[in-house]
Tab-separated table of C-alpha atoms and ligand atoms in Angstrom:
chain	number	residue	atom	x	y	z
A	231	UNK	CA	0.009	0.141	-0.061
A	232	UNK	CA	1.536	3.292	-1.067
A	233	UNK	CA	2.567	5.384	2.066
A	234	UNK	CA	0.245	8.399	0.927
A	235	UNK	CA	-2.615	5.892	1.356
A	236	UNK	CA	-1.545	4.443	4.541
A	237	UNK	CA	-0.711	8.198	6.211
A	238	UNK	CA	-4.383	9.053	4.942
A	239	UNK	CA	-6.102	6.101	6.622
A	240	UNK	CA	-4.023	6.624	9.725
A	241	UNK	CA	-5.081	10.094	9.781
A	242	UNK	CA	-8.529	9.359	9.212
A	243	UNK	CA	-8.888	6.696	11.760
A	244	UNK	CA	-7.247	9.035	14.348
A	245	UNK	CA	-9.689	11.562	13.496
A	246	UNK	CA	-12.737	9.415	13.155
A	247	UNK	CA	-11.888	7.898	16.826
A	248	UNK	CA	-11.139	11.420	18.164
A	249	UNK	CA	-14.853	12.651	16.515
A	250	UNK	CA	-16.842	9.750	17.844
A	251	UNK	CA	-15.229	10.476	21.326
A	252	UNK	CA	-16.142	14.150	20.830
A	253	UNK	CA	-19.569	12.747	20.028
A	254	UNK	CA	-20.372	10.864	22.691
A	255	UNK	CA	-18.746	13.426	25.437
A	256	UNK	CA	-20.777	16.138	23.871
A	257	UNK	CA	-24.201	14.548	23.977
A	258	UNK	CA	-23.581	12.555	27.554
A	259	UNK	CA	-22.845	16.255	29.117
A	260	UNK	CA	-25.675	17.870	26.921
A	261	UNK	CA	-28.394	15.356	27.905
A	262	UNK	CA	-27.432	15.267	31.709
A	263	UNK	CA	-27.326	19.421	31.612
A	264	UNK	CA	-30.608	19.396	30.310
A	265	UNK	CA	-32.040	16.925	32.761
A	266	UNK	CA	-30.163	18.767	35.663
A	267	UNK	CA	-31.885	21.741	34.493
A	268	UNK	CA	-35.409	20.228	34.373
A	269	UNK	CA	-34.822	18.851	37.709
A	270	UNK	CA	-33.715	21.818	39.316
A	271	UNK	CA	-36.640	23.647	37.557
A	272	UNK	CA	-39.236	21.034	39.414
A	273	UNK	CA	-37.726	21.514	42.456
A	274	UNK	CA	-38.231	25.242	42.466
A	275	UNK	CA	-41.767	24.927	41.656
A	276	UNK	CA	-42.318	22.244	44.505
A	277	UNK	CA	-41.129	24.587	46.822
A	278	UNK	CA	-43.339	27.144	46.083
A	279	UNK	CA	-46.115	24.984	46.417
A	280	UNK	CA	-45.244	23.510	49.720
A	281	UNK	CA	-44.463	27.187	51.081
A	282	UNK	CA	-47.982	28.090	49.876
A	283	UNK	CA	-49.309	24.864	52.101
A	284	UNK	CA	-46.979	25.656	55.123
A	285	UNK	CA	-48.457	28.940	55.004
A	286	UNK	CA	-51.827	27.723	55.182
A	287	UNK	CA	-51.160	25.754	58.240
A	288	UNK	CA	-51.446	22.111	56.247
A	289	UNK	CA	-55.404	22.039	57.326
A	290	UNK	CA	-57.466	23.458	54.978
A	291	UNK	CA	-56.332	22.955	51.696
A	292	UNK	CA	-56.893	25.798	49.192
A	293	UNK	CA	-58.368	24.917	46.369
A	294	UNK	CA	-56.659	24.765	43.134
A	295	UNK	CA	-58.016	28.176	41.480
A	296	UNK	CA	-56.592	30.217	44.822
A	297	UNK	CA	-53.386	28.575	44.700
A	298	UNK	CA	-52.797	29.451	41.059
A	299	UNK	CA	-53.920	33.145	41.487
A	300	UNK	CA	-51.456	32.990	44.902
A	301	UNK	CA	-48.923	31.538	43.093
A	302	UNK	CA	-48.782	32.351	39.192
A	303	UNK	CA	-45.697	30.442	38.659
A	304	UNK	CA	-47.498	26.942	39.362
A	305	UNK	CA	-49.663	27.947	36.684
A	306	UNK	CA	-46.769	27.408	33.895
A	307	UNK	CA	-47.845	25.606	31.183
A	308	UNK	CA	-45.213	23.074	30.730
A	309	UNK	CA	-45.981	21.628	34.376
A	310	UNK	CA	-48.297	20.198	35.910
A	311	UNK	CA	-48.788	19.641	40.002
A	312	UNK	CA	-50.759	17.300	41.982
A	313	UNK	CA	-50.974	16.833	45.409
A	314	UNK	CA	-51.651	13.635	47.318
A	315	UNK	CA	-52.968	12.560	50.507
A	316	UNK	CA	-50.728	10.290	52.904
A	317	UNK	CA	-52.533	7.471	51.435
A	318	UNK	CA	-51.239	7.984	47.873
A	319	UNK	CA	-55.022	9.645	46.591
A	320	UNK	CA	-55.100	12.561	44.673
A	321	UNK	CA	-56.362	15.678	46.333
A	322	UNK	CA	-55.683	18.598	44.224
A	323	UNK	CA	-54.498	18.157	40.519
A	324	UNK	CA	-53.478	21.272	38.007
A	325	UNK	CA	-56.143	21.508	35.065
A	326	UNK	CA	-53.307	20.635	32.788
A	327	UNK	CA	-53.207	17.027	33.321
A	328	UNK	CA	-55.595	15.899	31.014
A	329	UNK	CA	-55.271	12.903	29.027
A	330	UNK	CA	-54.674	10.458	31.840
A	331	UNK	CA	-53.838	9.771	35.687
A	332	UNK	CA	-50.177	10.301	36.493
A	333	UNK	CA	-50.692	7.980	39.919
A	334	UNK	CA	-47.855	8.120	42.741
A	335	UNK	CA	-45.488	5.704	42.479
A	336	UNK	CA	-44.918	3.347	45.431
A	337	UNK	CA	-40.816	4.743	45.844
A	338	UNK	CA	-42.107	8.348	45.840
A	339	UNK	CA	-44.558	6.730	48.332
A	340	UNK	CA	-42.332	5.236	50.914
A	341	UNK	CA	-39.478	7.782	50.349
A	342	UNK	CA	-41.972	10.672	51.557
A	343	UNK	CA	-42.919	8.266	54.685
A	344	UNK	CA	-39.126	8.838	55.330
A	345	UNK	CA	-39.187	12.355	54.687
A	346	UNK	CA	-37.193	12.312	51.493
A	347	UNK	CA	-37.783	14.056	47.886
A	348	UNK	CA	-37.832	11.691	45.298
A	349	UNK	CA	-37.047	12.308	41.482
A	350	UNK	CA	-37.956	9.850	38.960
A	351	UNK	CA	-39.041	9.422	35.255
A	352	UNK	CA	-42.168	8.074	34.065
A	353	UNK	CA	-43.466	6.900	30.413
A	354	UNK	CA	-46.778	6.540	29.154
A	355	UNK	CA	-46.876	4.903	25.243
A	356	UNK	CA	-47.005	7.145	22.678
A	357	UNK	CA	-46.148	10.211	24.881
A	358	UNK	CA	-43.148	11.538	25.436
A	359	UNK	CA	-41.460	10.673	28.953
A	360	UNK	CA	-42.372	12.889	32.409
A	361	UNK	CA	-39.830	14.086	34.869
A	362	UNK	CA	-41.391	14.020	38.263
A	363	UNK	CA	-40.619	15.298	41.758
A	364	UNK	CA	-42.257	14.610	44.879
A	365	UNK	CA	-41.694	16.169	47.963
A	366	UNK	CA	-43.333	15.376	51.250
A	367	UNK	CA	-44.757	17.910	53.898
A	368	UNK	CA	-44.646	16.645	57.405
A	369	UNK	CA	-46.168	18.439	60.340
A	370	UNK	CA	-45.011	17.705	63.434
A	371	UNK	CA	-43.142	14.332	62.341
A	372	UNK	CA	-46.319	13.282	60.449
A	373	UNK	CA	-46.600	12.935	56.528
A	374	UNK	CA	-49.623	15.379	55.791
A	375	UNK	CA	-49.395	15.686	51.801
A	376	UNK	CA	-47.142	15.016	49.355
A	377	UNK	CA	-46.795	17.342	46.417
A	378	UNK	CA	-45.739	16.201	42.797
A	379	UNK	CA	-44.958	18.695	40.432
A	380	UNK	CA	-44.081	17.184	36.925
A	381	UNK	CA	-43.133	17.790	33.523
A	382	UNK	CA	-43.118	16.418	30.084
A	383	UNK	CA	-39.404	16.054	28.872
A	384	UNK	CA	-40.340	16.260	25.248
A	385	UNK	CA	-38.854	19.587	24.657
A	386	UNK	CA	-35.317	18.141	26.130
A	387	UNK	CA	-35.681	14.739	23.859
A	388	UNK	CA	-35.976	17.163	21.028
A	389	UNK	CA	-33.019	19.063	21.634
A	390	UNK	CA	-31.217	15.819	22.202
A	391	UNK	CA	-32.811	14.888	18.863
A	392	UNK	CA	-31.512	17.632	17.314
A	393	UNK	CA	-28.421	17.210	18.801
A	394	UNK	CA	-27.554	13.890	17.233
A	395	UNK	CA	-29.065	14.854	14.216
A	396	UNK	CA	-26.567	17.496	13.835
A	397	UNK	CA	-23.507	15.170	15.177
A	398	UNK	CA	-24.451	12.383	12.634
A	399	UNK	CA	-24.247	14.766	9.627
A	400	UNK	CA	-21.597	17.078	10.763
A	401	UNK	CA	-19.385	14.436	11.783
A	402	UNK	CA	-19.413	12.128	8.519
A	403	UNK	CA	-18.751	15.762	6.584
A	404	UNK	CA	-15.886	16.717	8.966
A	405	UNK	CA	-14.582	13.292	8.724
A	406	UNK	CA	-14.614	13.411	4.659
A	407	UNK	CA	-12.864	16.868	4.545
A	408	UNK	CA	-10.184	15.996	7.062
A	409	UNK	CA	-9.284	13.013	4.859
A	410	UNK	CA	-9.246	14.738	1.626
A	411	UNK	CA	-6.960	17.850	3.715
A	412	UNK	CA	-5.033	14.520	4.823
A	413	UNK	CA	-4.436	13.063	1.432
A	414	UNK	CA	-3.661	16.390	-0.332
A	415	UNK	CA	-1.337	17.324	2.931
A	416	UNK	CA	0.293	13.456	2.741
A	417	UNK	CA	0.869	14.128	-1.210
A	418	UNK	CA	2.395	17.392	-0.632
A	419	UNK	CA	5.058	16.099	1.782
A	420	UNK	CA	5.586	13.231	-0.129
A	421	UNK	CA	6.296	14.840	-3.441
A	422	UNK	CA	9.690	15.682	-2.790
A	423	UNK	CA	10.308	11.853	-1.554
A	424	UNK	CA	9.435	10.968	-5.359
A	425	UNK	CA	11.333	13.525	-7.159
A	426	UNK	CA	14.261	12.263	-5.374
A	427	UNK	CA	13.341	8.894	-5.793
A	428	UNK	CA	13.269	9.770	-9.539
A	429	UNK	CA	16.562	11.325	-9.701
A	430	UNK	CA	17.911	8.538	-7.784
A	431	UNK	CA	17.025	6.242	-10.545
A	432	UNK	CA	18.339	8.265	-13.201
A	433	UNK	CA	21.814	8.236	-11.351
A	434	UNK	CA	21.502	4.706	-10.895
A	435	UNK	CA	20.941	3.718	-14.403
A	436	UNK	CA	24.271	5.556	-15.596
A	437	UNK	CA	25.972	8.625	-14.467
A	438	UNK	CA	27.628	8.597	-11.272
A	439	UNK	CA	28.673	12.366	-11.301
A	440	UNK	CA	25.236	13.596	-11.411
A	441	UNK	CA	23.744	14.557	-7.849
A	442	UNK	CA	20.520	15.143	-6.564
A	443	UNK	CA	19.513	19.240	-6.228
A	444	UNK	CA	19.378	19.667	-2.786
A	445	UNK	CA	16.924	21.738	-1.154
A	446	UNK	CA	17.864	24.460	0.579
A	447	UNK	CA	16.120	23.598	3.739
A	448	UNK	CA	17.416	21.593	6.360
A	449	UNK	CA	14.269	18.923	7.226
A	450	UNK	CA	14.034	15.339	6.414
A	451	UNK	CA	13.792	15.968	2.632
A	452	UNK	CA	17.168	18.226	2.445
A	453	UNK	CA	19.154	15.659	5.013
A	454	UNK	CA	18.166	12.699	2.752
A	455	UNK	CA	19.251	14.684	-0.325
A	456	UNK	CA	22.497	15.261	1.257
A	457	UNK	CA	22.897	11.700	2.379
A	458	UNK	CA	21.911	10.627	-1.155
A	459	UNK	CA	24.748	12.937	-2.322
A	460	UNK	CA	27.446	11.704	0.117
A	461	UNK	CA	26.519	8.215	-0.869
A	462	UNK	CA	27.004	8.659	-4.425
A	463	UNK	CA	29.758	10.720	-4.114
A	464	UNK	CA	31.359	7.795	-2.094
A	465	UNK	CA	30.266	5.042	-4.567
A	466	UNK	CA	31.651	7.225	-7.567
A	467	UNK	CA	35.198	7.819	-5.435
A	468	UNK	CA	35.471	3.784	-5.111
A	469	UNK	CA	34.306	3.279	-8.270
A	470	UNK	CA	37.109	5.184	-9.753
A	471	UNK	CA	39.698	3.764	-7.419
A	472	UNK	CA	38.581	0.240	-8.341
A	473	UNK	CA	38.794	1.088	-11.902
A	474	UNK	CA	42.232	2.967	-11.044
A	475	UNK	CA	43.645	-0.215	-8.990
A	476	UNK	CA	42.499	-2.656	-11.980
A	477	UNK	CA	44.714	-0.495	-14.440
A	478	UNK	CA	47.198	0.235	-11.963
A	479	UNK	CA	47.516	-3.664	-11.658
A	480	UNK	CA	47.683	-4.411	-14.897
A	481	UNK	CA	49.871	-1.986	-15.508
A	482	UNK	CA	52.190	-3.028	-13.137
A	483	UNK	CA	52.176	-6.757	-14.153
A	484	UNK	CA	52.627	-5.936	-17.733
A	485	UNK	CA	55.851	-4.268	-17.119
A	486	UNK	CA	57.790	-7.257	-15.968
A	487	UNK	CA	56.088	-9.202	-18.469
A	488	UNK	CA	57.084	-7.247	-21.251
A	489	UNK	CA	61.110	-7.638	-20.040
A	490	UNK	CA	60.509	-11.224	-19.649
A	491	UNK	CA	58.599	-11.350	-23.189
A	492	UNK	CA	61.707	-9.232	-25.014
A	493	UNK	CA	64.626	-10.319	-23.416
A	494	UNK	CA	63.489	-14.332	-24.101
A	495	UNK	CA	62.640	-13.254	-27.677
A	496	UNK	CA	66.113	-11.618	-27.900
A	497	UNK	CA	67.929	-14.542	-26.557
A	498	UNK	CA	66.504	-17.036	-28.832
A	499	UNK	CA	67.147	-15.465	-32.200
A	500	UNK	CA	69.971	-17.339	-32.884
A	501	UNK	CA	71.783	-19.760	-30.871
A	502	UNK	CA	74.069	-18.667	-27.837
A	503	UNK	CA	76.463	-19.371	-25.033
A	504	UNK	CA	75.160	-21.120	-21.639
A	505	UNK	CA	75.943	-18.041	-20.158
A	506	UNK	CA	73.940	-15.823	-22.176
A	507	UNK	CA	70.984	-18.438	-21.285
A	508	UNK	CA	71.979	-18.305	-17.912
A	509	UNK	CA	71.719	-14.643	-17.825
A	510	UNK	CA	68.141	-14.284	-19.192
A	511	UNK	CA	66.929	-16.594	-16.792
A	512	UNK	CA	68.166	-14.972	-13.866
A	513	UNK	CA	66.804	-11.476	-15.009
A	514	UNK	CA	63.340	-13.607	-15.536
A	515	UNK	CA	63.554	-15.291	-12.109
A	516	UNK	CA	63.800	-11.570	-10.858
A	517	UNK	CA	60.808	-10.407	-12.788
A	518	UNK	CA	59.160	-13.687	-11.852
A	519	UNK	CA	59.888	-13.038	-8.329
A	520	UNK	CA	58.662	-9.452	-8.306
A	521	UNK	CA	55.332	-10.601	-10.035
A	522	UNK	CA	54.688	-13.075	-7.280
A	523	UNK	CA	55.311	-10.587	-4.846
A	524	UNK	CA	52.758	-7.988	-6.359
A	525	UNK	CA	50.118	-10.988	-6.556
A	526	UNK	CA	50.555	-11.899	-3.342
A	527	UNK	CA	50.511	-8.747	-1.967
A	528	UNK	CA	47.498	-7.991	-3.919
A	529	UNK	CA	46.010	-11.346	-2.256
A	530	UNK	CA	46.654	-10.069	0.822
A	531	UNK	CA	44.891	-6.861	0.347
A	532	UNK	CA	41.992	-8.128	-0.953
A	533	UNK	CA	41.291	-10.915	1.924
A	534	UNK	CA	42.084	-8.162	4.292
A	535	UNK	CA	39.126	-6.139	2.256
A	536	UNK	CA	36.771	-9.190	2.606
A	537	UNK	CA	37.890	-9.593	6.359
A	538	UNK	CA	39.027	-12.985	5.842
A	539	UNK	CA	42.492	-12.220	7.548
A	540	UNK	CA	42.902	-13.483	10.735
A	541	UNK	CA	44.504	-11.195	13.671
A	542	UNK	CA	45.677	-12.920	17.058
A	543	UNK	CA	45.586	-10.732	19.913
A	544	UNK	CA	48.345	-11.602	22.409
A	545	UNK	CA	50.573	-9.364	24.061
A	546	UNK	CA	53.786	-8.872	21.787
A	547	UNK	CA	56.971	-7.391	23.185
A	548	UNK	CA	57.860	-4.777	21.080
A	549	UNK	CA	61.605	-4.239	22.272
A	550	UNK	CA	62.358	-7.838	21.609
A	551	UNK	CA	60.744	-7.602	18.172
A	552	UNK	CA	62.783	-4.473	17.236
A	553	UNK	CA	65.996	-5.989	17.889
A	554	UNK	CA	64.877	-8.939	15.661
A	555	UNK	CA	64.256	-6.763	12.901
A	556	UNK	CA	67.252	-4.590	13.577
A	557	UNK	CA	69.517	-7.937	13.061
A	558	UNK	CA	67.450	-9.049	9.992
A	559	UNK	CA	67.390	-5.890	8.432
A	560	UNK	CA	71.508	-5.407	9.325
A	561	UNK	CA	72.325	-7.692	6.763
A	562	UNK	CA	69.745	-6.569	4.016
A	563	UNK	CA	71.652	-2.796	4.780
A	564	UNK	CA	74.858	-4.491	4.194
A	565	UNK	CA	74.057	-5.115	0.969
A	566	UNK	CA	72.846	-1.657	0.213
A	567	UNK	CA	75.634	0.039	2.119
A	568	UNK	CA	73.392	1.316	4.662
A	569	UNK	CA	73.732	1.027	8.427
A	570	UNK	CA	70.731	-0.205	10.423
A	571	UNK	CA	71.202	0.924	14.251
A	572	UNK	CA	69.056	1.049	17.053
A	573	UNK	CA	68.147	4.289	19.011
A	574	UNK	CA	66.267	4.346	22.288
A	575	UNK	CA	64.150	1.430	22.899
A	576	UNK	CA	61.984	1.282	26.063
A	577	UNK	CA	59.954	-1.924	26.616
A	578	UNK	CA	56.907	-1.992	25.591
A	579	UNK	CA	53.875	-4.585	24.888
A	580	UNK	CA	51.039	-3.973	22.530
A	581	UNK	CA	48.323	-6.568	22.000
A	582	UNK	CA	48.161	-7.850	18.553
A	583	UNK	CA	49.712	-10.459	16.248
A	584	UNK	CA	52.983	-11.020	16.209
A	585	UNK	CA	53.702	-12.137	12.619
A	586	UNK	CA	51.629	-9.169	11.040
A	587	UNK	CA	53.746	-6.581	12.854
A	588	UNK	CA	56.996	-8.026	11.960
A	589	UNK	CA	55.812	-7.715	8.455
A	590	UNK	CA	55.135	-4.235	9.206
A	591	UNK	CA	58.400	-3.283	10.566
A	592	UNK	CA	60.205	-4.878	7.996
A	593	UNK	CA	58.461	-3.125	5.044
A	594	UNK	CA	58.959	-0.327	6.816
A	595	UNK	CA	62.734	-0.799	7.536
A	596	UNK	CA	63.184	-2.512	3.894
A	597	UNK	CA	61.653	0.801	2.720
A	598	UNK	CA	64.258	3.158	4.517
A	599	UNK	CA	66.827	0.775	3.547
A	600	UNK	CA	65.815	0.557	-0.030
A	601	UNK	CA	65.247	4.567	-0.247
A	602	UNK	CA	68.768	5.620	1.531
A	603	UNK	CA	71.846	6.446	-0.439
A	604	UNK	CA	74.888	4.313	0.245
A	605	UNK	CA	76.311	5.045	3.241
A	606	UNK	CA	73.350	6.553	5.008
A	607	UNK	CA	72.045	5.280	8.015
A	608	UNK	CA	68.658	3.713	9.451
A	609	UNK	CA	67.784	4.216	12.951
A	610	UNK	CA	64.920	2.510	15.060
A	611	UNK	CA	63.247	3.841	18.236
A	612	UNK	CA	60.823	2.518	20.296
A	613	UNK	CA	59.180	5.133	22.996
A	614	UNK	CA	56.484	4.740	25.291
A	615	UNK	CA	54.356	8.138	25.864
A	616	UNK	CA	51.364	7.971	27.959
A	617	UNK	CA	49.348	4.518	26.712
A	618	UNK	CA	50.940	4.228	23.234
A	619	UNK	CA	54.279	2.816	21.908
A	620	UNK	CA	55.734	4.648	19.404
A	621	UNK	CA	57.776	2.866	16.926
A	622	UNK	CA	59.922	4.986	14.544
A	623	UNK	CA	61.939	4.174	11.562
A	624	UNK	CA	64.381	7.126	10.574
A	625	UNK	CA	66.386	7.343	7.340
A	626	UNK	CA	68.493	10.014	5.844
A	627	UNK	CA	67.380	8.745	2.033
A	628	UNK	CA	65.253	10.358	-0.815
A	629	UNK	CA	62.513	11.880	1.191
A	630	UNK	CA	58.853	12.115	-0.031
A	631	UNK	CA	57.415	15.866	-1.240
A	632	UNK	CA	54.889	16.932	0.859
A	633	UNK	CA	52.069	16.494	-1.814
A	634	UNK	CA	52.655	13.055	-2.325
A	635	UNK	CA	52.626	12.213	1.716
A	636	UNK	CA	49.182	11.426	1.623
A	637	UNK	CA	49.187	9.137	-1.267
A	638	UNK	CA	51.968	6.806	-0.501
A	639	UNK	CA	49.642	4.639	1.195
A	640	UNK	CA	47.342	4.253	-1.660
A	641	UNK	CA	47.623	1.033	-3.901
A	642	UNK	CA	50.293	1.139	-6.340
A	643	UNK	CA	51.451	4.603	-5.808
A	644	UNK	CA	54.978	5.420	-6.017
A	645	UNK	CA	56.616	8.541	-6.373
A	646	UNK	CA	59.188	9.398	-9.497
A	647	UNK	CA	62.284	9.658	-7.019
A	648	UNK	CA	61.169	6.319	-5.942
A	649	UNK	CA	61.058	4.661	-9.388
A	650	UNK	CA	64.293	6.345	-10.426
A	651	UNK	CA	66.182	5.453	-7.472
A	652	UNK	CA	64.832	1.777	-7.509
A	653	UNK	CA	63.456	-0.835	-9.554
A	654	UNK	CA	62.642	-2.459	-6.793
A	655	UNK	CA	59.451	-2.266	-4.919
A	656	UNK	CA	55.372	-2.757	-5.687
A	657	UNK	CA	53.627	-0.037	-4.242
A	658	UNK	CA	51.769	-2.116	-2.236
A	659	UNK	CA	53.753	-2.141	1.045
A	660	UNK	CA	52.507	0.753	2.682
A	661	UNK	CA	49.109	-0.127	1.914
A	662	UNK	CA	49.983	-3.296	3.780
A	663	UNK	CA	51.120	-1.464	6.499
A	664	UNK	CA	48.861	0.956	6.920
A	665	UNK	CA	45.767	-2.101	6.901
A	666	UNK	CA	47.884	-3.465	9.829
A	667	UNK	CA	48.503	-0.542	12.045
A	668	UNK	CA	44.765	0.010	11.713
A	669	UNK	CA	43.724	-3.756	12.339
A	670	UNK	CA	45.700	-2.876	15.765
A	671	UNK	CA	44.058	0.575	16.458
A	672	UNK	CA	46.946	2.206	15.634
A	673	UNK	CA	48.275	4.535	13.133
A	674	UNK	CA	51.072	5.524	11.037
A	675	UNK	CA	52.521	9.081	10.749
A	676	UNK	CA	55.256	10.547	7.823
A	677	UNK	CA	57.568	13.281	8.411
A	678	UNK	CA	59.475	13.744	5.499
A	679	UNK	CA	61.889	16.491	3.197
A	680	UNK	CA	62.872	15.704	-0.035
A	681	UNK	CA	66.411	14.908	-0.191
A	682	UNK	CA	66.787	15.089	3.755
A	683	UNK	CA	65.029	11.533	4.637
A	684	UNK	CA	61.963	10.240	6.332
A	685	UNK	CA	60.587	9.330	9.201
A	686	UNK	CA	57.633	6.937	9.489
A	687	UNK	CA	56.473	6.429	13.164
A	688	UNK	CA	53.599	3.394	13.725
A	689	UNK	CA	51.654	4.561	16.638
A	690	UNK	CA	50.121	1.783	18.598
A	691	UNK	CA	47.997	1.477	21.863
A	692	UNK	CA	49.545	-0.238	24.823
A	693	UNK	CA	48.339	-3.503	25.978
A	694	UNK	CA	45.928	-2.768	28.945
A	695	UNK	CA	48.192	-4.277	31.597
A	696	UNK	CA	51.038	-2.721	30.901
A	697	UNK	CA	49.577	0.953	29.920
B	737	ADP	P1	57.411	0.633	-2.500
B	737	ADP	O1	57.419	-0.883	-2.783
B	737	ADP	O2	57.337	0.742	-3.987
B	737	ADP	O3	58.603	0.633	-1.682
B	737	ADP	P2	55.322	1.074	-0.839
B	737	ADP	O4	53.804	1.123	-0.723
B	737	ADP	O5	56.479	0.425	0.515
B	737	ADP	O6	55.889	0.649	-2.156
B	737	ADP	O7	56.047	2.662	-0.842
B	737	ADP	C1	54.919	3.528	-1.577
B	737	ADP	C2	55.893	4.505	-1.738
B	737	ADP	O8	56.039	5.282	-0.450
B	737	ADP	C3	57.415	4.363	-2.420
B	737	ADP	O9	56.995	3.753	-3.756
B	737	ADP	C4	58.201	5.659	-2.300
B	737	ADP	O10	57.654	6.656	-3.226
B	737	ADP	C5	57.608	6.387	-0.865
B	737	ADP	N1	58.334	5.772	0.334
B	737	ADP	C6	57.893	5.095	1.135
B	737	ADP	N2	58.806	4.965	2.093
B	737	ADP	C7	59.905	5.892	1.740
B	737	ADP	C8	61.246	6.269	2.483
B	737	ADP	N3	61.691	5.492	3.256
B	737	ADP	N4	61.753	6.790	1.667
B	737	ADP	C9	61.415	7.636	0.700
B	737	ADP	N5	60.375	7.144	-0.013
B	737	ADP	C10	59.562	6.530	0.513
């Protein structure tokens, strides 16, 4: 069911409920107050009659004409009165009771003996109901007369009937008007949603560079459109990234393949000495190693993206790890005539996966050695600060331009300086480093100046017990 219909139905139901309750309350209150008014006026008239009898000392009953001339309010057409003897017999009654007797009820008689006034209703077939009040007149403790005043409830009934008709006519009209209003308002409120849906469909069908026009208001619709635009922008960026990534990946793999193909074709052109074949095979092996590394690193990254890389969380003593890495990298450094030394090393334990942390450090130290100039020095330090361990790898190598510092963690990004400096490198190492650091709730900071060297700092939270 469309939202517009649902909203209107909800609104209509609420409105109908409200109108029904309103009608019932109005009718009840009205009926109640009209009857109270009748009772009050009956009682007032009865009081007048009782007073007139009291003034006479109860002994001689006035005749009806005399009573009426003395108390004209008794002669009101809309009321009749009767005076009963204690046996319940009518002694006097006003001339406007014509059609039939209205005898005293048992309840009224019994109440009269205990001195109580009785209000009651009586109904005769084919007539509007009557409302009666019976007031006892006591003289020296014994019942002398019972004065009864009555009136027809015809006008009350007629008023209530009119009210009922009015409610029955106006409520459906009000309901219909409010349903129409609800339908219109729901339509108006939902129109921008329709517009957004249509625009979103157009965007989804093709062009991710398109955006919705965001209404200037900061209401729900404005926020929806802005959020939607945000989402499209992110989708757009990640699609671009994927396209860029595929093109980079194929490019990186094509270069070694081209080299291998060229060298192999060249050597096969005519018979050669064993030495020549050996040289080409060795060169090919180097390229194959490079490609294997790229493929392995890509595999790791894509598994990491899919959340398939398991991370242990065990205490890892970084100082021991750092010393180990320094020994390992020392050998690598010797090849490049680069010295790898330890600076300040403070004990620090973090929670994490030792193998991955080793890979992270090795990658960074490997880069530092790789991008150092011969005779340079790489220093590794480990400092504890508050609840963090700060691992720094400092080199005096080629450095990274400020603009490139943000990009080096992107997959396949390599600076021109790095490409000129060494053929080795895949451009994936730092992306893996960044992922491992993030998986350990840490961060990597870079400080670098072209030609002067770089400092990569890995900041990791200390293990809770060690912090
Ligand atoms: P690569 O395999 O090319 O080293 P990385 O992802 O490890 O790939 O690094 C990406 C790029 O960051 C490098 O190509 C290089 O341009 C730059 N870079 C990384 N470490 C250093 C460093 N210690 N000194 C200078 N440049 C560096």
